[in-house]
PDB file of C-alpha atoms in Angstrom:
ATOM      1  CA  LEU A  25      61.714  73.044 124.996  1.00 77.00           C
ATOM      2  CA  LYS A  26      61.783  73.900 128.710  1.00 84.00           C
ATOM      3  CA  TYR A  27      65.281  75.631 128.923  1.00 91.00           C
ATOM      4  CA  ALA A  28      65.392  77.114 125.396  1.00 94.00           C
ATOM      5  CA  PHE A  29      66.633  80.500 126.502  1.00 94.00           C
ATOM      6  CA  GLN A  30      69.366  79.229 128.918  1.00 95.00           C
ATOM      7  CA  ILE A  31      70.500  77.021 126.051  1.00 95.00           C
ATOM      8  CA  ALA A  32      70.461  79.637 123.639  1.00 96.00           C
ATOM      9  CA  MET A  33      72.516  82.067 125.924  1.00 96.00           C
ATOM     10  CA  TYR A  34      74.919  79.287 126.617  1.00 96.00           C
ATOM     11  CA  GLU A  35      75.462  78.648 122.777  1.00 96.00           C
ATOM     12  CA  ALA A  36      75.904  82.482 122.181  1.00 97.00           C
ATOM     13  CA  ARG A  37      78.479  82.430 124.875  1.00 97.00           C
ATOM     14  CA  LYS A  38      80.395  79.547 123.054  1.00 97.00           C
ATOM     15  CA  ILE A  39      80.305  81.295 119.741  1.00 97.00           C
ATOM     16  CA  ASN A  40      81.452  84.526 121.187  1.00 97.00           C
ATOM     17  CA  THR A  41      84.332  82.763 123.010  1.00 97.00           C
ATOM     18  CA  ALA A  42      85.366  80.892 119.808  1.00 97.00           C
ATOM     19  CA  TYR A  43      85.238  84.138 117.918  1.00 96.00           C
ATOM     20  CA  LEU A  44      87.389  86.139 120.434  1.00 96.00           C
ATOM     21  CA  ASN A  45      89.979  83.174 120.786  1.00 96.00           C
ATOM     22  CA  GLY A  46      90.254  83.029 116.955  1.00 94.00           C
ATOM     23  CA  VAL A  47      90.817  86.800 116.683  1.00 94.00           C
ATOM     24  CA  SER A  48      93.315  86.777 119.474  1.00 93.00           C
ATOM     25  CA  LEU A  49      95.349  83.957 117.911  1.00 94.00           C
ATOM     26  CA  HIS A  50      95.474  85.036 114.392  1.00 94.00           C
ATOM     27  CA  PHE A  51      95.680  88.815 114.832  1.00 94.00           C
ATOM     28  CA  GLY A  52      99.288  88.986 114.757  1.00 90.00           C
ATOM     29  CA  ASN A  53      99.860  86.889 111.635  1.00 92.00           C
ATOM     30  CA  LYS A  54      97.118  88.704 109.696  1.00 93.00           C
ATOM     31  CA  LEU A  55      98.613  91.930 110.541  1.00 92.00           C
ATOM     32  CA  ARG A  56     102.129  90.952 109.529  1.00 91.00           C
ATOM     33  CA  MET A  57     100.646  89.619 106.271  1.00 92.00           C
ATOM     34  CA  PHE A  58      98.864  93.083 105.609  1.00 93.00           C
ATOM     35  CA  LEU A  59     102.119  95.047 106.402  1.00 91.00           C
ATOM     36  CA  ASN A  60     104.177  92.725 104.238  1.00 90.00           C
ATOM     37  CA  ILE A  61     101.826  93.243 101.277  1.00 92.00           C
ATOM     38  CA  LEU A  62     101.417  97.045 102.054  1.00 92.00           C
ATOM     39  CA  LEU A  63     105.126  97.302 102.266  1.00 88.00           C
ATOM     40  CA  LYS A  64     105.891  95.271  99.153  1.00 91.00           C
ATOM     41  CA  LYS A  65     108.285  93.186 101.155  1.00 91.00           C
ATOM     42  CA  ASN A  66     108.689  90.349  98.682  1.00 91.00           C
ATOM     43  CA  GLU A  67     108.838  92.536  95.656  1.00 93.00           C
ATOM     44  CA  ARG A  68     111.511  94.511  97.343  1.00 91.00           C
ATOM     45  CA  ILE A  69     113.603  91.549  98.176  1.00 92.00           C
ATOM     46  CA  LYS A  70     113.250  90.047  94.687  1.00 93.00           C
ATOM     47  CA  THR A  71     114.450  93.406  93.051  1.00 93.00           C
ATOM     48  CA  VAL A  72     117.260  93.604  95.449  1.00 91.00           C
ATOM     49  CA  LYS A  73     118.325  90.021  94.805  1.00 91.00           C
ATOM     50  CA  GLU A  74     118.193  90.605  91.045  1.00 91.00           C
ATOM     51  CA  GLU A  75     120.132  93.773  91.120  1.00 90.00           C
ATOM     52  CA  MET A  76     122.747  92.499  93.325  1.00 90.00           C
ATOM     53  CA  LYS A  77     123.338  89.429  91.370  1.00 88.00           C
ATOM     54  CA  LYS A  78     123.590  91.403  88.046  1.00 90.00           C
ATOM     55  CA  LYS A  79     126.391  93.814  89.777  1.00 88.00           C
ATOM     56  CA  GLY A  80     128.173  90.398  90.983  1.00 89.00           C
ATOM     57  CA  SER A  81     127.556  90.776  94.723  1.00 84.00           C
ATOM     58  CA  THR A  82     128.489  87.675  96.868  1.00 87.00           C
ATOM     59  CA  GLU A  83     125.729  85.717  98.599  1.00 87.00           C
ATOM     60  CA  MET A  84     126.888  87.173 101.789  1.00 90.00           C
ATOM     61  CA  GLU A  85     126.138  90.652 100.705  1.00 89.00           C
ATOM     62  CA  VAL A  86     122.893  89.692  99.103  1.00 90.00           C
ATOM     63  CA  SER A  87     121.880  88.044 102.427  1.00 91.00           C
ATOM     64  CA  ALA A  88     122.879  91.073 104.416  1.00 92.00           C
ATOM     65  CA  ALA A  89     120.677  93.206 102.054  1.00 92.00           C
ATOM     66  CA  VAL A  90     117.464  90.920 102.388  1.00 91.00           C
ATOM     67  CA  LYS A  91     118.075  90.945 106.191  1.00 93.00           C
ATOM     68  CA  ASP A  92     117.951  94.787 106.251  1.00 92.00           C
ATOM     69  CA  ILE A  93     114.816  94.877 104.353  1.00 90.00           C
ATOM     70  CA  ILE A  94     113.310  92.332 106.620  1.00 90.00           C
ATOM     71  CA  GLU A  95     114.207  94.213 109.459  1.00 89.00           C
ATOM     72  CA  GLN A  96     112.817  97.404 108.285  1.00 86.00           C
ATOM     73  CA  CYS A  97     109.553  95.686 107.445  1.00 85.00           C
ATOM     74  CA  ASN A  98     109.518  94.194 111.172  1.00 84.00           C
ATOM     75  CA  LYS A  99     109.925  97.738 112.646  1.00 83.00           C
ATOM     76  CA  PHE A 100     106.336  98.244 111.920  1.00 74.00           C
TER      77      PHE A 100
END
């Protein structure tokens, strides 16, 4: 091929751009997923719901407790 080097450089630039775009688009979501797993968000919510329902708490109280857990996790 006559212009193989230029073609290879162009393709490398396209690959690099696609990679950087993917990282920048998905970084926040992946970080949030990692923090939710690290902080055991879903397990904490489930435990609080079960305990509060056993105590006879209202749905509004349960929702407030769940919202508090979510806010704590979002602070990070």
